[in-house]
Each structure stands twice: as C-alpha cells, then as structure tokens.
Amino acid sequence: MAVFPVPRTLASRLLARTSRSFTRPSPANPLLRVACNSSSNKSGNTHCGDWSDLALFYKNARNYATATKKPAGRPKAHTGRAAASTKKTTPKKKATKKPKKKAVKKPKAKKAPSKTALVKQARKTASDLRAAALLEEPKQLPSTAFSVILVEEAKKTKAFAGSASAASARYKNLSPAEREQYNHVANQNKQQNAISYKNWVQTYTPLQIKQANNARNQLTKKAKAAGKKTRYATIQDDRAVKAPRNAYTFFFADRHLSGDMSGMSVGESGKLLGREWNSLSAAEKKPYNDKAEADRARYVEECRSVYGTEPVVRKQATKAS
C-alpha cells in the first residue's frame, strides 16, 4: 500500500468522490494522507477501482512535490484583542511653560493709630508750633504810672488781689508831683523795653521771625476754636517786608487824601468808594493798576533779598471788586 500526501483542498474533493481510506493529518504534518491498494510491480496490475480519481490524485501529488513553498501554519485563533498598530508614534512636543507672573503683594492696610499715639502726636505738634512761635520774649518793665505803682504794691503784699486794690487807691490819690514822677519812670521803662525787644528780635533772622508770626497765628486760631480768649501778638520786626498793595487800596488812599470823605465813618466811605471803583473804566483804573504792579515787583525783590526765598504773589493782586 502506498501513502501520498494530499493538500486539504484536494482531500476535500477526494472525500466527496471516492470511498478510499484516508488518514487524518497531524499537527506536525498538516497534509492529508491517502492509502491506495496498489502494487509497485511492472506488470501494471492494480486493485484500485476508480482509476480516474487516482490519476487526478497523482497529478496533484506531483504538482505538490515540485512546490518549494513551505506549508502555511494553522491560523491562530482570534483572541478578541485589537491588533497593535504599527504606526510610528511621533514624539509630542513638550509644551513650553509660560513664566508665571509674580503675584503682586497687596500693601498691608495701615493700622489706625491708637488714641495714645494720637495724643502724643498732637502734643508733639503743639510743642513744635510753640517752639517755632518764639514765645519766650524778654520781660517787659512797667510802662505806665499805674503799672509802676502796681509792681510796688505787689512786692509789699505778695498777693495780686490785694495789691491791685491798694495800687488803684494810691493812683487816685496821687499828687501832681507824684504823678509826674511815676510818668517819668514809666517812660524810661518804655524806652528800655523797646531797646531790649529790638535786641531780642535781632537775634533771629527775618525769615525766622516771619515763621514765628505764622506759628502765632495758628496758635491764636486753635485757641479761638477751643473757646479760649488767648491771643498771641505779632512780633514786630522792622526788617519785615511789607505786603504788596492792590489797585483798589491805592485808589482808596487817594480818595481819602482828597478830603471828599471827611465826616464819614469808615463803613460809609467804604461803601461809597466801592461803588465808585466799580463804575470806573479800564483807562481810569490803569494808573492804580500800574502802581499795584510796581509795588508787587518791589515786594518780590525785597523777599528775595531779605528772606532769601521766592515769594508767592497772586496774579489777581491788582484787581479788586
């Protein structure tokens, strides 16, 4: 009996057409094997009944033997998983991180100062203001006859209430000779006061005296706001620069010098001159405006030379309603 390998396609056709016996293919040899009752003698005798099938079989067997390709293996069973893609994955570009903006720190809210701090600050401000006001002036001698007598009585009694009543009684009963003597002492004291006061003022610069007067004005306003009657007198300084005059003040002075306002009070003459000024034309006001302009130039020049500062002059200084 001869055994021939048969492909699966041919085996399926043989199984359908012949009753020959076939052997199952093994995993190592997937070809179907067929057994045929034939002999290899030269006589050519055979016991095969279906020669046509056998001839077809031989033909395919030879064709199969000449094939050089190896039989394909059994297809793998499908696992249900998707096949991995063979596409090359392009590397993703790294996203460039934007520089973070620096968070702007909010300024811390300043705490409200405590009451104690406010009191201390107010005291310091008042102390600085009083220091700038130059309140320590030279002591003044009594400059009137009554004040001279009052000082004498105060030295005797060492009590102001009693000395005031005693001084008042003495002053009323003075004889003409005694009154003349006390007036002479008072005049001498007045002259001495003027000399000592001027010497005290000269120890400071004109600018310091100006600043002291500004401080005194502020102290007076604060005392008035507090309901006090304290007043701080302006320091008299001959070196002080006089403020510039406007056009209306020149007009007011000229009209009073004319004598037309005689017999009138300041209020009455002021109302009359105000209406007269408003009725003047620009040409009639020009001489007074020129005087005001010249006086303003004088003020600027004196401030530069005396105080060493640039003054602030209002542009409307020459205009008046």
CSV table of C-alpha atoms in Angstrom, one decimal:
chain,number,residue,atom,x,y,z
A,1,MET,CA,0.0,0.0,0.0
A,2,ALA,CA,1.4,3.4,-1.0
A,3,VAL,CA,0.9,6.6,1.1
A,4,PHE,CA,0.8,10.0,-0.6
A,5,PRO,CA,0.5,13.4,1.0
A,6,VAL,CA,-2.6,15.3,-0.2
A,7,PRO,CA,-3.4,19.0,0.3
A,8,ARG,CA,-6.6,19.9,2.2
A,9,THR,CA,-8.3,21.3,-0.9
A,10,LEU,CA,-7.7,18.1,-2.8
A,11,ALA,CA,-8.6,15.9,0.1
A,12,SER,CA,-12.0,17.5,0.4
A,13,ARG,CA,-12.7,16.7,-3.2
A,14,LEU,CA,-11.4,13.1,-2.9
A,15,LEU,CA,-13.5,12.6,0.2
A,16,ALA,CA,-16.6,13.6,-1.7
A,17,ARG,CA,-15.9,11.5,-4.8
A,18,THR,CA,-14.1,8.3,-3.6
A,19,SER,CA,-14.5,5.7,-0.9
A,20,ARG,CA,-10.8,5.3,-0.3
A,21,SER,CA,-9.4,5.3,3.2
A,22,PHE,CA,-7.6,8.5,4.3
A,23,THR,CA,-5.6,9.2,7.4
A,24,ARG,CA,-6.1,12.4,9.5
A,25,PRO,CA,-3.3,15.0,9.3
A,26,SER,CA,-1.2,15.5,12.3
A,27,PRO,CA,-0.1,18.9,13.7
A,28,ALA,CA,3.4,18.2,12.5
A,29,ASN,CA,2.2,17.3,9.0
A,30,PRO,CA,-0.9,19.1,8.1
A,31,LEU,CA,-1.2,17.2,4.7
A,32,LEU,CA,-3.8,14.6,4.4
A,33,ARG,CA,-2.5,11.1,3.6
A,34,VAL,CA,-4.4,8.6,1.4
A,35,ALA,CA,-3.8,4.9,1.2
A,36,CYS,CA,-4.3,3.1,-2.1
A,37,ASN,CA,-4.3,-0.7,-2.7
A,38,SER,CA,-1.8,-0.7,-5.5
A,39,SER,CA,1.4,-2.5,-6.1
A,40,SER,CA,4.6,-1.2,-7.5
A,41,ASN,CA,5.3,-4.2,-9.8
A,42,LYS,CA,5.9,-3.6,-13.5
A,43,SER,CA,3.0,-5.6,-14.6
A,44,GLY,CA,0.8,-2.7,-14.1
A,45,ASN,CA,-1.8,-4.7,-12.2
A,46,THR,CA,-3.8,-2.8,-9.7
A,47,HIS,CA,-6.7,-3.3,-7.4
A,48,CYS,CA,-7.9,0.3,-7.5
A,49,GLY,CA,-11.4,0.6,-8.8
A,50,ASP,CA,-11.5,4.2,-9.6
A,51,TRP,CA,-8.6,5.0,-11.9
A,52,SER,CA,-9.8,8.4,-12.8
A,53,ASP,CA,-9.7,9.5,-9.2
A,54,LEU,CA,-6.3,8.0,-8.8
A,55,ALA,CA,-4.9,9.7,-11.9
A,56,LEU,CA,-6.2,13.0,-10.6
A,57,PHE,CA,-4.6,12.3,-7.3
A,58,TYR,CA,-1.2,11.6,-8.9
A,59,LYS,CA,-1.3,14.7,-10.9
A,60,ASN,CA,-1.8,16.9,-7.9
A,61,ALA,CA,0.7,14.9,-5.9
A,62,ARG,CA,3.4,15.7,-8.5
A,63,ASN,CA,2.4,19.3,-8.6
A,64,TYR,CA,2.6,19.4,-4.8
A,65,ALA,CA,6.1,17.8,-4.7
A,66,THR,CA,7.5,20.4,-7.1
A,67,ALA,CA,6.3,23.3,-4.9
A,68,THR,CA,9.1,25.0,-3.0
A,69,LYS,CA,7.0,26.9,-0.6
A,70,LYS,CA,6.5,25.5,2.9
A,71,PRO,CA,3.0,24.8,4.0
A,72,ALA,CA,1.5,27.7,5.9
A,73,GLY,CA,0.9,27.1,9.6
A,74,ARG,CA,-2.5,27.0,11.1
A,75,PRO,CA,-4.1,30.4,11.6
A,76,LYS,CA,-4.1,31.5,15.1
A,77,ALA,CA,-7.4,31.6,16.9
A,78,HIS,CA,-8.8,35.1,17.2
A,79,THR,CA,-8.3,36.3,20.8
A,80,GLY,CA,-10.7,39.3,20.5
A,81,ARG,CA,-8.0,41.8,21.1
A,82,ALA,CA,-7.3,44.5,18.6
A,83,ALA,CA,-4.0,44.2,16.8
A,84,ALA,CA,-1.4,46.6,17.8
A,85,SER,CA,-0.9,49.4,15.3
A,86,THR,CA,2.4,49.5,13.6
A,87,LYS,CA,2.3,53.2,13.0
A,88,LYS,CA,5.3,55.1,14.4
A,89,THR,CA,4.3,57.4,17.2
A,90,THR,CA,5.7,60.8,16.7
A,91,PRO,CA,7.0,62.2,19.9
A,92,LYS,CA,4.8,65.0,21.2
A,93,LYS,CA,6.4,68.4,21.6
A,94,LYS,CA,6.8,69.4,25.1
A,95,ALA,CA,4.6,72.3,25.9
A,96,THR,CA,6.7,75.3,26.9
A,97,LYS,CA,5.6,76.5,30.2
A,98,LYS,CA,4.7,80.2,30.3
A,99,PRO,CA,6.6,82.0,33.0
A,100,LYS,CA,4.3,82.6,36.0
A,101,LYS,CA,3.6,86.2,36.8
A,102,LYS,CA,4.8,87.2,40.1
A,103,ALA,CA,1.9,87.9,42.4
A,104,VAL,CA,1.8,91.5,43.3
A,105,LYS,CA,1.7,91.8,47.0
A,106,LYS,CA,-1.1,94.0,48.2
A,107,PRO,CA,0.1,96.7,50.5
A,108,LYS,CA,-0.8,95.9,54.0
A,109,ALA,CA,-3.5,98.2,55.4
A,110,LYS,CA,-2.1,100.5,57.9
A,111,LYS,CA,-3.5,100.1,61.3
A,112,ALA,CA,-5.4,103.1,62.7
A,113,PRO,CA,-3.2,104.8,65.3
A,114,SER,CA,-4.3,104.3,68.8
A,115,LYS,CA,-5.7,107.1,71.0
A,116,THR,CA,-2.4,107.3,72.9
A,117,ALA,CA,-0.4,107.7,69.7
A,118,LEU,CA,-2.8,110.4,68.5
A,119,VAL,CA,-2.5,112.3,71.8
A,120,LYS,CA,1.3,112.0,71.7
A,121,GLN,CA,1.3,113.3,68.1
A,122,ALA,CA,-1.0,116.2,69.0
A,123,ARG,CA,1.3,117.1,71.9
A,124,LYS,CA,4.4,117.0,69.7
A,125,THR,CA,2.7,119.2,67.0
A,126,ALA,CA,1.7,121.7,69.6
A,127,SER,CA,5.1,121.7,71.2
A,128,ASP,CA,6.8,122.2,67.8
A,129,LEU,CA,4.4,125.0,67.0
A,130,ARG,CA,5.0,126.8,70.2
A,131,ALA,CA,8.8,126.4,69.8
A,132,ALA,CA,8.5,128.0,66.3
A,133,ALA,CA,6.4,130.8,67.7
A,134,LEU,CA,9.3,132.1,69.8
A,135,LEU,CA,7.1,132.8,72.8
A,136,GLU,CA,9.9,133.5,75.3
A,137,GLU,CA,10.2,137.2,74.8
A,138,PRO,CA,12.3,139.4,77.1
A,139,LYS,CA,10.5,140.5,80.3
A,140,GLN,CA,8.9,144.0,80.0
A,141,LEU,CA,9.2,146.7,82.6
A,142,PRO,CA,6.0,148.5,83.7
A,143,SER,CA,5.4,151.2,81.0
A,144,THR,CA,2.6,153.2,82.7
A,145,ALA,CA,2.3,155.1,86.0
A,146,PHE,CA,-0.3,152.7,87.3
A,147,SER,CA,1.7,149.6,86.4
A,148,VAL,CA,4.7,151.1,88.2
A,149,ILE,CA,2.6,151.5,91.4
A,150,LEU,CA,1.1,148.1,90.9
A,151,VAL,CA,4.5,146.4,90.9
A,152,GLU,CA,5.5,148.3,94.1
A,153,GLU,CA,2.3,147.2,95.9
A,154,ALA,CA,2.8,143.6,94.7
A,155,LYS,CA,6.3,143.5,96.2
A,156,LYS,CA,4.8,144.6,99.5
A,157,THR,CA,1.8,142.4,99.8
A,158,LYS,CA,3.0,139.5,97.6
A,159,ALA,CA,-0.7,139.0,96.6
A,160,PHE,CA,-2.1,140.2,93.3
A,161,ALA,CA,-5.7,140.7,94.6
A,162,GLY,CA,-4.8,142.9,97.5
A,163,SER,CA,-2.0,144.7,95.6
A,164,ALA,CA,-4.4,145.7,92.8
A,165,SER,CA,-6.9,147.4,95.1
A,166,ALA,CA,-4.1,149.1,97.0
A,167,ALA,CA,-2.5,150.3,93.8
A,168,SER,CA,-5.8,151.6,92.5
A,169,ALA,CA,-6.3,153.6,95.7
A,170,ARG,CA,-2.8,155.1,95.6
A,171,TYR,CA,-3.1,156.1,91.9
A,172,LYS,CA,-6.3,158.0,92.5
A,173,ASN,CA,-4.8,160.0,95.4
A,174,LEU,CA,-1.5,160.9,93.7
A,175,SER,CA,-0.4,164.5,93.8
A,176,PRO,CA,0.7,166.2,90.5
A,177,ALA,CA,4.3,166.0,91.5
A,178,GLU,CA,4.0,162.2,92.3
A,179,ARG,CA,2.1,161.6,89.1
A,180,GLU,CA,4.8,163.4,87.1
A,181,GLN,CA,7.5,161.3,88.8
A,182,TYR,CA,5.7,158.0,88.0
A,183,ASN,CA,5.1,159.1,84.4
A,184,HIS,CA,8.8,159.8,84.1
A,185,VAL,CA,9.7,156.3,85.4
A,186,ALA,CA,7.2,154.7,83.1
A,187,ASN,CA,8.6,156.5,80.0
A,188,GLN,CA,12.1,155.4,80.9
A,189,ASN,CA,10.9,151.8,81.2
A,190,LYS,CA,9.1,152.1,77.9
A,191,GLN,CA,12.3,153.1,76.1
A,192,GLN,CA,14.2,150.3,77.8
A,193,ASN,CA,11.6,147.8,76.7
A,194,ALA,CA,11.9,148.9,73.1
A,195,ILE,CA,15.6,148.5,73.2
A,196,SER,CA,15.5,145.1,74.8
A,197,TYR,CA,12.7,143.9,72.5
A,198,LYS,CA,14.6,145.0,69.4
A,199,ASN,CA,17.8,143.3,70.6
A,200,TRP,CA,15.8,140.1,71.1
A,201,VAL,CA,14.3,140.3,67.6
A,202,GLN,CA,17.7,140.9,66.1
A,203,THR,CA,19.0,137.6,67.5
A,204,TYR,CA,16.8,135.8,64.9
A,205,THR,CA,16.8,136.1,61.1
A,206,PRO,CA,13.9,137.9,59.3
A,207,LEU,CA,12.7,134.5,58.0
A,208,GLN,CA,12.6,133.0,61.5
A,209,ILE,CA,10.5,136.0,62.7
A,210,LYS,CA,8.2,135.5,59.7
A,211,GLN,CA,7.8,131.8,60.5
A,212,ALA,CA,7.2,132.7,64.2
A,213,ASN,CA,4.4,135.0,63.3
A,214,ASN,CA,2.8,132.3,61.1
A,215,ALA,CA,3.0,129.9,64.1
A,216,ARG,CA,1.5,132.5,66.4
A,217,ASN,CA,-1.4,133.0,64.0
A,218,GLN,CA,-2.1,129.2,64.1
A,219,LEU,CA,-1.9,129.2,67.9
A,220,THR,CA,-4.5,132.0,68.0
A,221,LYS,CA,-6.8,130.2,65.7
A,222,LYS,CA,-6.6,127.0,67.7
A,223,ALA,CA,-7.2,128.9,71.0
A,224,LYS,CA,-10.3,130.5,69.4
A,225,ALA,CA,-11.6,127.2,68.1
A,226,ALA,CA,-11.2,125.7,71.7
A,227,GLY,CA,-13.2,128.6,73.1
A,228,LYS,CA,-10.2,130.3,74.7
A,229,LYS,CA,-9.5,134.1,74.6
A,230,THR,CA,-5.8,133.7,74.4
A,231,ARG,CA,-4.2,135.8,71.8
A,232,TYR,CA,-0.6,135.7,70.5
A,233,ALA,CA,0.7,139.1,69.4
A,234,THR,CA,2.6,139.5,66.2
A,235,ILE,CA,6.3,140.0,66.6
A,236,GLN,CA,7.2,143.5,65.4
A,237,ASP,CA,10.3,143.5,63.1
A,238,ASP,CA,11.5,146.5,61.2
A,239,ARG,CA,13.2,144.2,58.7
A,240,ALA,CA,9.9,142.6,57.7
A,241,VAL,CA,8.9,143.1,54.1
A,242,LYS,CA,5.6,144.9,53.7
A,243,ALA,CA,2.9,143.1,51.7
A,244,PRO,CA,2.1,144.4,48.3
A,245,ARG,CA,-0.9,146.7,47.8
A,246,ASN,CA,-3.5,146.2,45.1
A,247,ALA,CA,-5.0,148.8,42.8
A,248,TYR,CA,-8.1,149.4,45.0
A,249,THR,CA,-6.0,150.3,48.1
A,250,PHE,CA,-4.2,153.0,46.1
A,251,PHE,CA,-7.5,154.3,44.9
A,252,PHE,CA,-8.9,154.3,48.4
A,253,ALA,CA,-5.9,156.2,49.8
A,254,ASP,CA,-6.0,158.8,47.1
A,255,ARG,CA,-9.8,159.5,47.6
A,256,HIS,CA,-9.3,159.9,51.4
A,257,LEU,CA,-6.4,162.2,50.9
A,258,SER,CA,-8.6,164.4,48.7
A,259,GLY,CA,-10.8,165.3,51.7
A,260,ASP,CA,-14.1,164.3,50.0
A,261,MET,CA,-14.6,161.5,52.5
A,262,SER,CA,-14.3,163.8,55.6
A,263,GLY,CA,-17.0,163.4,58.2
A,264,MET,CA,-17.9,159.9,57.1
A,265,SER,CA,-17.3,156.7,59.0
A,266,VAL,CA,-15.0,154.0,57.6
A,267,GLY,CA,-18.0,151.9,56.7
A,268,GLU,CA,-19.9,154.7,54.9
A,269,SER,CA,-16.9,155.8,52.9
A,270,GLY,CA,-16.0,152.2,52.1
A,271,LYS,CA,-19.4,151.5,50.5
A,272,LEU,CA,-19.3,154.8,48.6
A,273,LEU,CA,-15.8,154.2,47.3
A,274,GLY,CA,-16.6,150.6,46.3
A,275,ARG,CA,-19.4,151.7,44.1
A,276,GLU,CA,-17.2,154.4,42.6
A,277,TRP,CA,-14.4,151.9,41.8
A,278,ASN,CA,-16.7,149.5,40.1
A,279,SER,CA,-18.0,152.3,37.8
A,280,LEU,CA,-14.5,153.3,36.7
A,281,SER,CA,-13.5,152.3,33.1
A,282,ALA,CA,-10.3,150.3,32.4
A,283,ALA,CA,-8.5,153.5,31.3
A,284,GLU,CA,-9.4,155.2,34.6
A,285,LYS,CA,-8.2,152.2,36.6
A,286,LYS,CA,-4.9,151.9,34.7
A,287,PRO,CA,-2.9,154.4,36.9
A,288,TYR,CA,-3.8,152.4,40.0
A,289,ASN,CA,-3.1,149.1,38.3
A,290,ASP,CA,0.3,150.4,37.3
A,291,LYS,CA,1.1,151.4,40.9
A,292,ALA,CA,0.0,147.9,42.1
A,293,GLU,CA,2.2,146.2,39.5
A,294,ALA,CA,5.2,148.3,40.6
A,295,ASP,CA,4.5,147.6,44.3
A,296,ARG,CA,4.3,143.8,43.5
A,297,ALA,CA,7.7,143.9,41.8
A,298,ARG,CA,9.1,145.7,44.9
A,299,TYR,CA,7.7,143.0,47.2
A,300,VAL,CA,9.2,140.2,45.1
A,301,GLU,CA,12.6,141.8,45.1
A,302,GLU,CA,12.6,142.5,48.9
A,303,CYS,CA,11.5,138.9,49.7
A,304,ARG,CA,14.4,137.6,47.7
A,305,SER,CA,16.9,139.8,49.4
A,306,VAL,CA,15.5,139.8,53.0
A,307,TYR,CA,14.1,136.2,53.3
A,308,GLY,CA,16.2,134.5,50.7
A,309,THR,CA,13.0,132.8,49.3
A,310,GLU,CA,10.9,133.2,46.2
A,311,PRO,CA,7.6,134.8,47.3
A,312,VAL,CA,4.2,133.6,46.1
A,313,VAL,CA,2.3,136.5,44.6
A,314,ARG,CA,-1.3,136.2,43.4
A,315,LYS,CA,-1.9,137.2,39.8
A,316,GLN,CA,-5.1,139.0,40.7
A,317,ALA,CA,-3.4,141.2,43.3
A,318,THR,CA,-4.1,144.3,41.2
A,319,LYS,CA,-7.8,143.6,40.7
A,320,ALA,CA,-10.4,144.5,43.2
A,321,SER,CA,-14.1,144.5,43.1
